[in-house]
Coordinates of C-alpha atoms in Angstrom, one line a residue:
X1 CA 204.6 -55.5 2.2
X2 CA 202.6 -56.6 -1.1
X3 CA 200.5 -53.7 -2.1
X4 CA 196.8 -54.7 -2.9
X5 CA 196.3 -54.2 -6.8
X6 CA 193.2 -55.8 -7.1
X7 CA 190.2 -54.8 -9.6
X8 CA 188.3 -52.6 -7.1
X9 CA 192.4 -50.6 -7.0
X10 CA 192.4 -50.5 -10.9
X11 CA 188.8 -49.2 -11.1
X12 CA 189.3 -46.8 -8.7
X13 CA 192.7 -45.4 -10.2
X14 CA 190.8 -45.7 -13.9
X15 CA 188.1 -43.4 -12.5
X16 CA 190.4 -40.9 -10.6
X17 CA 193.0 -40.6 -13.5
X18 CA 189.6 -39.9 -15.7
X19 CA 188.2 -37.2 -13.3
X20 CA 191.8 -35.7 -13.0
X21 CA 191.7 -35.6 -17.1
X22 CA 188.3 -34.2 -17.1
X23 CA 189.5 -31.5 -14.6
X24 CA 192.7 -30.8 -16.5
X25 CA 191.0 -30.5 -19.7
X26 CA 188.4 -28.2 -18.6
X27 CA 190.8 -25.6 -16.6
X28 CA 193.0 -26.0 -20.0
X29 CA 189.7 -25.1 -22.0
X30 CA 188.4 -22.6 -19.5
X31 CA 191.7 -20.4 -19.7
X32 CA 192.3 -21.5 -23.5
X33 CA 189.2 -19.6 -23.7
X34 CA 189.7 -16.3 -21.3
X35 CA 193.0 -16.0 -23.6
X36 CA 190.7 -15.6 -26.6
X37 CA 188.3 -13.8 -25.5
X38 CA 191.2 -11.0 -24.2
X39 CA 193.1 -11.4 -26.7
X40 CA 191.0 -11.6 -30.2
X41 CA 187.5 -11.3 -29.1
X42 CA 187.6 -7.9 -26.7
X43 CA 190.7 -6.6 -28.8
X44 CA 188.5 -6.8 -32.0
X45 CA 186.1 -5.1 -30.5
X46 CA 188.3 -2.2 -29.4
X47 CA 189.5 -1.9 -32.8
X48 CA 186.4 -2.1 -34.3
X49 CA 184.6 0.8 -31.6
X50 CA 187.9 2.9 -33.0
X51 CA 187.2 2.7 -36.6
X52 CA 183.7 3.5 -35.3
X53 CA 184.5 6.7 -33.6
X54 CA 186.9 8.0 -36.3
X55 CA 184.4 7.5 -38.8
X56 CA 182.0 9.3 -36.7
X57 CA 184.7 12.1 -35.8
X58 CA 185.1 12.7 -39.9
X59 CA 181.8 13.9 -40.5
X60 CA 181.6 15.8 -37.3
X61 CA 185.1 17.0 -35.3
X62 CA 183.2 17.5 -32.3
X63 CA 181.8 14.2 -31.9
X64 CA 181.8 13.3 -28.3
X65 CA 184.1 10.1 -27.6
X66 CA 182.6 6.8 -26.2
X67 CA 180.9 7.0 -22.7
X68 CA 178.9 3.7 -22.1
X69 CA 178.4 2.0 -19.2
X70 CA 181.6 -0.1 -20.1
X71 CA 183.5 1.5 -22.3
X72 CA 185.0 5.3 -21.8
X73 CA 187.3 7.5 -24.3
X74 CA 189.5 9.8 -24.4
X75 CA 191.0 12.1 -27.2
X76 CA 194.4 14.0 -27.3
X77 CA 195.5 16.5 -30.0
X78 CA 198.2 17.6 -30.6
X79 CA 199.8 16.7 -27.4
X80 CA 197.4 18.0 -25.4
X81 CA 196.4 15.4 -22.5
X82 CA 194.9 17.3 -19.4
X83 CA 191.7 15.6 -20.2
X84 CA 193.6 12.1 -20.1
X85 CA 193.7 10.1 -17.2
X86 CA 197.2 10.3 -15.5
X87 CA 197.7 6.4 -15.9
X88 CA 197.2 6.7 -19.5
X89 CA 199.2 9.5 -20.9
X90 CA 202.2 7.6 -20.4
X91 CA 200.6 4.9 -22.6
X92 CA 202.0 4.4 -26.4
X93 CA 199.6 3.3 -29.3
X94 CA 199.0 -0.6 -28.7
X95 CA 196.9 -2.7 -26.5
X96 CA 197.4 -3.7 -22.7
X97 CA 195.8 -3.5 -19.2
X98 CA 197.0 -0.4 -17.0
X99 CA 196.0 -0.2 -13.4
X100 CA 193.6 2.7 -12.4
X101 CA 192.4 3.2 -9.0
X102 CA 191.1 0.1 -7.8
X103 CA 190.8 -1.6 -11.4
X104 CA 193.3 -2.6 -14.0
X105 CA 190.4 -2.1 -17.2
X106 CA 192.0 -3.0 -20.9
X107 CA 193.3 -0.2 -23.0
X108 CA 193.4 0.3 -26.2
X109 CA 195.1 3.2 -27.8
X110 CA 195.1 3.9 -31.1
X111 CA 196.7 7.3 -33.5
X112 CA 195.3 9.4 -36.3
X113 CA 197.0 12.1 -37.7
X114 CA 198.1 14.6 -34.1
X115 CA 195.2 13.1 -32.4
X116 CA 195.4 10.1 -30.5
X117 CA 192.4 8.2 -28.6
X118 CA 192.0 6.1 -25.5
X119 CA 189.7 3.8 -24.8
X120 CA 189.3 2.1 -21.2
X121 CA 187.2 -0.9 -21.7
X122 CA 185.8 -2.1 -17.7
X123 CA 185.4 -5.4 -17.9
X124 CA 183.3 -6.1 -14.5
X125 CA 179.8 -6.0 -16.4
X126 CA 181.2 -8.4 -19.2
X127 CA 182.8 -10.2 -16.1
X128 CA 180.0 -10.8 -14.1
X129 CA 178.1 -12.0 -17.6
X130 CA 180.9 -14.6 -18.0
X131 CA 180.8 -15.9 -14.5
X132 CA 177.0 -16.6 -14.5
X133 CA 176.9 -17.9 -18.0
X134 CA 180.2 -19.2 -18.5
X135 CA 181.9 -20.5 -14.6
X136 CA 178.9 -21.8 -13.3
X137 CA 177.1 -23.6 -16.0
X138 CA 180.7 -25.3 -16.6
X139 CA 180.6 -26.0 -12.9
X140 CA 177.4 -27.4 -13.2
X141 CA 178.5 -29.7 -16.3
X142 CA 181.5 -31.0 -14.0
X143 CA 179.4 -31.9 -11.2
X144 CA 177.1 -34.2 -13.4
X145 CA 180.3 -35.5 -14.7
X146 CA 181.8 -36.5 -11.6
X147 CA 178.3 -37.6 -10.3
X148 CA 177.5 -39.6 -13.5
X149 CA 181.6 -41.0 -13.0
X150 CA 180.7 -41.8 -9.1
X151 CA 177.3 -44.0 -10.3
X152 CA 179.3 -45.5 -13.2
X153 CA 181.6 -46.9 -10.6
X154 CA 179.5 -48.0 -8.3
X155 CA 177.7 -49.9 -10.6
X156 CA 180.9 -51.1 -11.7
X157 CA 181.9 -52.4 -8.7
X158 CA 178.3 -54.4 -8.3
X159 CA 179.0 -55.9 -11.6
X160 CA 182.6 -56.9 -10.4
X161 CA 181.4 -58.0 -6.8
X162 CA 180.9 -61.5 -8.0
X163 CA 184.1 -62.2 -9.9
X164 CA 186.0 -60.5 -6.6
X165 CA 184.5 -62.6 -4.1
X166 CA 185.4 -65.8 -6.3
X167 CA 189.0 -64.6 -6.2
X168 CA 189.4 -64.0 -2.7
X169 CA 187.9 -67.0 -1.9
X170 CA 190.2 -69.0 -4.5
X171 CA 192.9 -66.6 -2.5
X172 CA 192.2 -68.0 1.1
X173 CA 191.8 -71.7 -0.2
X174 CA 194.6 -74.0 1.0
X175 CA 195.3 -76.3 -1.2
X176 CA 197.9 -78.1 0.3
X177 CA 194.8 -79.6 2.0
X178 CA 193.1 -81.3 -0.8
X179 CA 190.0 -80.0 0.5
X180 CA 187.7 -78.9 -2.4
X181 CA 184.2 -79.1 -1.0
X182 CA 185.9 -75.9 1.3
X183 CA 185.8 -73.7 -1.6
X184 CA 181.9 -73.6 -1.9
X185 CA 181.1 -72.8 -5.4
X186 CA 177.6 -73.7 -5.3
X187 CA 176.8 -70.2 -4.1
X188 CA 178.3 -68.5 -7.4
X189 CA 176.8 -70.8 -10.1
X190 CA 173.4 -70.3 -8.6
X191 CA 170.9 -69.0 -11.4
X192 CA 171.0 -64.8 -10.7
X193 CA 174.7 -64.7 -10.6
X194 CA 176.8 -63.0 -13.9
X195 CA 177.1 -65.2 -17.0
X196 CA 181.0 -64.6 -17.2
X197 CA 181.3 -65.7 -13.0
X198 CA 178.8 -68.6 -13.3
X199 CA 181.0 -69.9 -16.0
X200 CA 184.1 -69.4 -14.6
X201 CA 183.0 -71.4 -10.9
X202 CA 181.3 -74.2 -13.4
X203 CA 184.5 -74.3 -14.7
X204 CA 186.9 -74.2 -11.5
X205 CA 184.0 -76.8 -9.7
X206 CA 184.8 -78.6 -12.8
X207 CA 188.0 -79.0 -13.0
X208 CA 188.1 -79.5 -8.8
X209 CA 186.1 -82.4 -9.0
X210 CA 188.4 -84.2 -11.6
X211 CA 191.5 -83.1 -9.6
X212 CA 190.0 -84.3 -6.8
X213 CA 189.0 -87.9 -8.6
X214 CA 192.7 -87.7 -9.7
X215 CA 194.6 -87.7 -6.5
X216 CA 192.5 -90.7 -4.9
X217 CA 193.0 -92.9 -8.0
X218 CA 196.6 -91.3 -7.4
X219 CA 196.7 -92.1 -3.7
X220 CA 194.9 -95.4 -3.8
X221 CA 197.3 -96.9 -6.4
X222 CA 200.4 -95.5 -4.4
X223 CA 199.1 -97.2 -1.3
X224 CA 197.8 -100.3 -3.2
X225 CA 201.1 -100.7 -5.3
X226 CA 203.1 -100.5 -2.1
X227 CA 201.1 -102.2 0.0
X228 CA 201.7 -105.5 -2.8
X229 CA 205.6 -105.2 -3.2
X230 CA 205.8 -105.7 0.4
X231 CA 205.2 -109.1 0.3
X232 CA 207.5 -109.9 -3.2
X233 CA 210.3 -107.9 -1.5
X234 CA 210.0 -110.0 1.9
X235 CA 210.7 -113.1 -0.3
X236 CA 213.8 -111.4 -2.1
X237 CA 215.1 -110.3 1.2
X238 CA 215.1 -114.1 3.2
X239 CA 216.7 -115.1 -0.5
X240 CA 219.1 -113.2 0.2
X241 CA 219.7 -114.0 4.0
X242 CA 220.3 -117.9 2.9
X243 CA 222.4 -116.8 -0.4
X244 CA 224.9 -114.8 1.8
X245 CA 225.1 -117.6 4.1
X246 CA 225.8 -119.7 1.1
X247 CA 228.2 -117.4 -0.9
X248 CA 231.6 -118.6 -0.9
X249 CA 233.6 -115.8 -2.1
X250 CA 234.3 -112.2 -1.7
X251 CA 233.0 -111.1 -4.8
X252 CA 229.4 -112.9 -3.7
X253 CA 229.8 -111.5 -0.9
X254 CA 230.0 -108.2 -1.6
X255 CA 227.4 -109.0 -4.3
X256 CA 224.9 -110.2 -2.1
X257 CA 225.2 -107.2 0.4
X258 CA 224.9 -104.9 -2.5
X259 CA 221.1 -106.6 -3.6
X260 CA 220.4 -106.6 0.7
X261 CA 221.3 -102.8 0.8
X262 CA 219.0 -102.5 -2.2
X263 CA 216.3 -104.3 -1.1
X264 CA 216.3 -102.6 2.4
X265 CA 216.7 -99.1 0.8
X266 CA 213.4 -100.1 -1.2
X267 CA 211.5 -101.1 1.6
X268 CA 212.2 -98.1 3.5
X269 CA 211.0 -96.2 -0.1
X270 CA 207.6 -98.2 0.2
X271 CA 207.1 -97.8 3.7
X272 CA 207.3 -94.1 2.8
X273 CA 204.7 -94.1 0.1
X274 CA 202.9 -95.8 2.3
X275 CA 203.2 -93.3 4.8
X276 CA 202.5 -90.6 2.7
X277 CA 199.7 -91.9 1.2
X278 CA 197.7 -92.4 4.6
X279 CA 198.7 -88.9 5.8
X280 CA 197.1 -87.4 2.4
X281 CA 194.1 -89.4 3.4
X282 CA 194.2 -88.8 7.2
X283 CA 195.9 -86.3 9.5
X284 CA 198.6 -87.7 11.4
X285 CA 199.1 -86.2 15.6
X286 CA 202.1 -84.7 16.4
X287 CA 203.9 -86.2 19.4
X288 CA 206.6 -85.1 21.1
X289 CA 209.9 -86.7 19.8
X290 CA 213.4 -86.9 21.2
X291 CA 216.0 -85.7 18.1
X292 CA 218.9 -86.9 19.9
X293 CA 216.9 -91.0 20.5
X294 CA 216.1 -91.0 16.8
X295 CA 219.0 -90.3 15.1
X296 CA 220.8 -92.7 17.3
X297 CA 218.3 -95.5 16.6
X298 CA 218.7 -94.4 12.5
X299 CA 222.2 -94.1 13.1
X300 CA 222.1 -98.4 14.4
X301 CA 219.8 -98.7 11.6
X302 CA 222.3 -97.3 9.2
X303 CA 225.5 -98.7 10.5
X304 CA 224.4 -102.3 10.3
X305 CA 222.2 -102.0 6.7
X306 CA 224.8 -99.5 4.5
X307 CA 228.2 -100.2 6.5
X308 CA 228.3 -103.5 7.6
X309 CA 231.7 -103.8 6.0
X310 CA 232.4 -100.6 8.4
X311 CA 234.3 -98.6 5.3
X312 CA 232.6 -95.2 6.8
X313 CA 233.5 -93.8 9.9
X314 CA 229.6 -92.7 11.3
X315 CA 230.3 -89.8 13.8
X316 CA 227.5 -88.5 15.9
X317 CA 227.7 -84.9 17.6
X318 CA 225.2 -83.5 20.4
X319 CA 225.7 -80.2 21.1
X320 CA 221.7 -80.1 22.7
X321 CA 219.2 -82.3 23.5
X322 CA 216.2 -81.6 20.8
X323 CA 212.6 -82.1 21.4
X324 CA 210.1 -80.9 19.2
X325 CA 206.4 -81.8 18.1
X326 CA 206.2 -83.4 14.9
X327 CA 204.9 -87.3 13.2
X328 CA 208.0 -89.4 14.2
X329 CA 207.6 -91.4 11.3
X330 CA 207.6 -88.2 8.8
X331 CA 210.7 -87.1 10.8
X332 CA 212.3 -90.5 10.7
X333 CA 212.0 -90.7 6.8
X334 CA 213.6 -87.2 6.3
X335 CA 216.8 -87.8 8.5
X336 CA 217.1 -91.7 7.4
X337 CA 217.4 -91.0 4.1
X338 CA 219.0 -88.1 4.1
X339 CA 222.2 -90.8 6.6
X340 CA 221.5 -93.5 3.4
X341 CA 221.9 -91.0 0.6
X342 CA 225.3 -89.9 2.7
X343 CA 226.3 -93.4 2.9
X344 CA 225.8 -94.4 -0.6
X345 CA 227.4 -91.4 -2.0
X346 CA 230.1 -91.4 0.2
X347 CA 233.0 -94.5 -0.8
X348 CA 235.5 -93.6 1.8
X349 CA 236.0 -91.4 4.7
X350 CA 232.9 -90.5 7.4
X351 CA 229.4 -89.2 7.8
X352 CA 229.1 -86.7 10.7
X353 CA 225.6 -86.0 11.9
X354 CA 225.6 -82.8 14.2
X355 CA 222.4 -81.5 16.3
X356 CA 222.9 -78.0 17.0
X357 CA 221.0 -75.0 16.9
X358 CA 217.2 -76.9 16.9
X359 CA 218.8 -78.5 13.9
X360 CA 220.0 -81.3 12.8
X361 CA 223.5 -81.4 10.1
X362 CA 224.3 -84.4 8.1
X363 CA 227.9 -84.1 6.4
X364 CA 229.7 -86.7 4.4
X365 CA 233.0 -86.4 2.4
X366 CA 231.5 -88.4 -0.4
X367 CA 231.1 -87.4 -4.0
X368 CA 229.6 -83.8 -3.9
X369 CA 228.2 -82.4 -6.4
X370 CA 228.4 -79.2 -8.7
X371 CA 225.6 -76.4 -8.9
X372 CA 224.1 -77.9 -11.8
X373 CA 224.3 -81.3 -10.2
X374 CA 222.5 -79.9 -6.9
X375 CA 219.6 -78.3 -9.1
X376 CA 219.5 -81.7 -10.6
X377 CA 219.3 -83.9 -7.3
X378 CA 216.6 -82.0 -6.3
X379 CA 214.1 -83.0 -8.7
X380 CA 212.2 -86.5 -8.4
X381 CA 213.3 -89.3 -10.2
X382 CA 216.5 -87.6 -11.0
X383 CA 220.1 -89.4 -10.0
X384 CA 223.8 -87.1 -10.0
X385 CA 226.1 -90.2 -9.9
X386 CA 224.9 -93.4 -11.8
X387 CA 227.3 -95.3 -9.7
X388 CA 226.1 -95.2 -6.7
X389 CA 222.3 -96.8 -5.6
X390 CA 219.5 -95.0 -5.5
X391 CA 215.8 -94.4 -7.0
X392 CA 216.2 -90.8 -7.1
X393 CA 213.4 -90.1 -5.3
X394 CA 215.0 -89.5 -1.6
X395 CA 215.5 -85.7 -1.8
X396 CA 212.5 -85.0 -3.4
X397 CA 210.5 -87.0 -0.9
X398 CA 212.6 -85.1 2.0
X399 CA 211.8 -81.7 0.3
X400 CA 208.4 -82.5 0.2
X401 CA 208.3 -83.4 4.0
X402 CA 209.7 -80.6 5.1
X403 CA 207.5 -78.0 3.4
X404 CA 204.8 -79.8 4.9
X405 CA 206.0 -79.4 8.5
X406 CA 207.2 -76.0 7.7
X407 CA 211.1 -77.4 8.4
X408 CA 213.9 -75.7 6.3
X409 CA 216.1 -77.9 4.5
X410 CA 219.7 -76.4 3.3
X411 CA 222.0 -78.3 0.8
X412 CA 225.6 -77.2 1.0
X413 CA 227.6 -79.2 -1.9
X414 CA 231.4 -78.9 -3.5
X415 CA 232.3 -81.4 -6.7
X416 CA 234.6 -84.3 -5.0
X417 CA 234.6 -82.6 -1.2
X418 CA 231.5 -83.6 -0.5
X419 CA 227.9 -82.2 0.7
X420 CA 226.2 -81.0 4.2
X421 CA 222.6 -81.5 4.4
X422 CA 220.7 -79.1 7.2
X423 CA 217.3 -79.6 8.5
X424 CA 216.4 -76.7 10.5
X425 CA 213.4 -78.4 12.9
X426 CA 212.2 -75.5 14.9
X427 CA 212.1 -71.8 13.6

């Protein structure tokens, strides 16, 4: 399933990855900070309130040791440590935290001479202090951060609410449909709406309207250009009639039946045009049609237009009888040329057309083609094998007629074994 990843996703993963690096930075600094202040800031001090006391303790050996509301001494001489706190006597010179009762305070113990003192800074004053001014005016900052971020993105996605609605709705346009005047751009190129978005719609309602001009000039020549060479094409096929009746020889013969299987193949390529051009203009019903009754009519069709001089052996195999909905016209066109492209290609041996399956199989054991040659045949006005007739415009027309009508063509194809052709009608 396509995962959405639209702008609203990306602003909202911009936003959380900045909040989560605000957060990260600020528990980093916060502890960065706790660190300094145990280590270097309240060590410092400890050191410094010793230096303190021994300079005190020189001028008067009975000087008391520190008793403050935070910070409490103790002195040893000589060994002697009944006045120590149990927890402490153990406790070489150097700095650490030692657990006493219910607290672990910081100690810092320090030697002069045979006298050694202790002193127990409490850090639950200097705690407290931090908390209020330190924790909760950081707290504070973080909130109007993440409130400031929250407005920032909301107004952020009232900016961007323009430019998304003009993308969904160029998302849910069809534009198989040729329908432009669906897409309603009026509404976002209205005076109010975002510089950047008005632009953009001018430019798509722009650029609609000469696509649009396009495909009628497009459509209207197709039809009109058909719609003449019907009548030229007439004349060259009664020609014809009266010079194979006239021709003397084999080799007119055969000539002659190679210009009527020509002509014929061209009608059928204009009355397709022509078909296609009215359908782009004007929807065509579906009706039900009988499979089986069509290819047998295309396969008369076939036999008497592209193997008169019955060199193919035309097989037809019914395995079901196949009715679906669909324009019998659009239908007729895929499957008859899809028998004349089978025919042409194929010099010698048979065409097989198989329904099965809600599908319908066309195999010859003509020509074939190679991979590359498949990719080839595929695109329009593109021919595999010179020798054979052909406009190159049948399988591109067919492929186009099937994603239309949602059928799945398949093109099987091996160099000099031949190709099989599958039109899968019903899904």
């Amino acid at each position: 399933m396509h995962q959405p990843n639209g702008i609203y996703q990306k602003l909202i993963r911009v936003f959380v990855l900045q909040m989560l690096f605000i957060s990260v930075i600020t528990v980093l600094g916060v502890y960065t900070a706790a660190l300094i202040v145990e280590k270097v800031m309240i060590k410092t001090a400890l050191e410094g309130e010793a230096r303190h006391y021994w300079t005190w303790l020189d001028q008067d050996p009975q000087h008391p040791t520190p008793n403050t509301d935070n910070l409490r001494g103790y002195r040893a001489k000589q060994g002697e440590l009944s006045a120590v706190p149990i927890e402490l006597r153990a406790m070489q010179p150097g700095y650490k935290r030692v657990k006493i009762a219910q607290a672990e305070p910081l100690v810092y113990v320090e030697d002069r001479g045979d006298t050694r003192l202790f002193l127990v800074f409490d850090e639950d004053s200097v705690g407290k202090l931090s908390f209020y001014f330190g924790v909760v005016p950081l707290s504070l900052a973080l909130m109007v951060i993440y409130l400031s971020a929250w407005v920032a993105y909301r107004l952020s996605r009232r900016t961007l609410s323009p430019l998304v609605s003009l993308a969904q709705t160029m998302r849910r346009f069809e534009g198989n449909n040729h329908n432009f005047a669906a897409l309603n751009l009026a509404e976002y190129t209205a005076v109010g709406v975002n510089d950047e978005v008005r632009i953009l719609a001018q430019s798509l309602q722009e650029f609609t309207t000469r696509l649009q001009q396009q495909l009628i000039r497009e459509r209207e020549f197709t039809r009109d250009v058909s719609h003449e060479l019907r009548t030229p094409l007439a004349v060259i096929s009664g020609s014809l009639e009266l010079l194979q009746k006239q021709a003397s020889s084999p080799v007119q013969q055969r000539a002659v039946e190679r210009m009527q299987v020509t002509t014929r193949d061209m009608q059928a390529l204009i009355a397709t045009l022509l078909l296609l051009a009215r359908e782009e203009s004007q929807h065509i019903p579906l009706a039900a049609v009988s499979v089986n009754e069509l290819v047998e009519q295309l396969m008369t069709q076939v036999e008497q237009t592209h193997n008169s001089a019955q060199r193919l052996k035309l097989l037809r195999i019914e395995r079901q009888h196949l009715t679906i909905n669909a324009p019998s016209q659009a239908l007729a066109i895929v499957l008859g040329n899809l028998m004349r492209n089978a025919c042409n290609y194929t010099h010698q041996g048979s065409v097989t057309v198989l329904i099965e399956g809600n599908a319908v199989e066309i195999r010859d054991t003509g020509l074939g083609m190679s991979a590359e040659q498949l990719e080839l045949a595929q695109q329009v006005f593109q021919r595999v094998h010179t020798t054979s007739d052909g406009y190159g415009l049948g399988l591109d027309i067919v492929r186009r007629l099937c994603e239309r009508y949602g059928w799945q063509l398949t093109i099987r194809s091996l160099l000099g074994q031949g190709t099989t052709v599958r039109v899968q009608l019903v899904s």
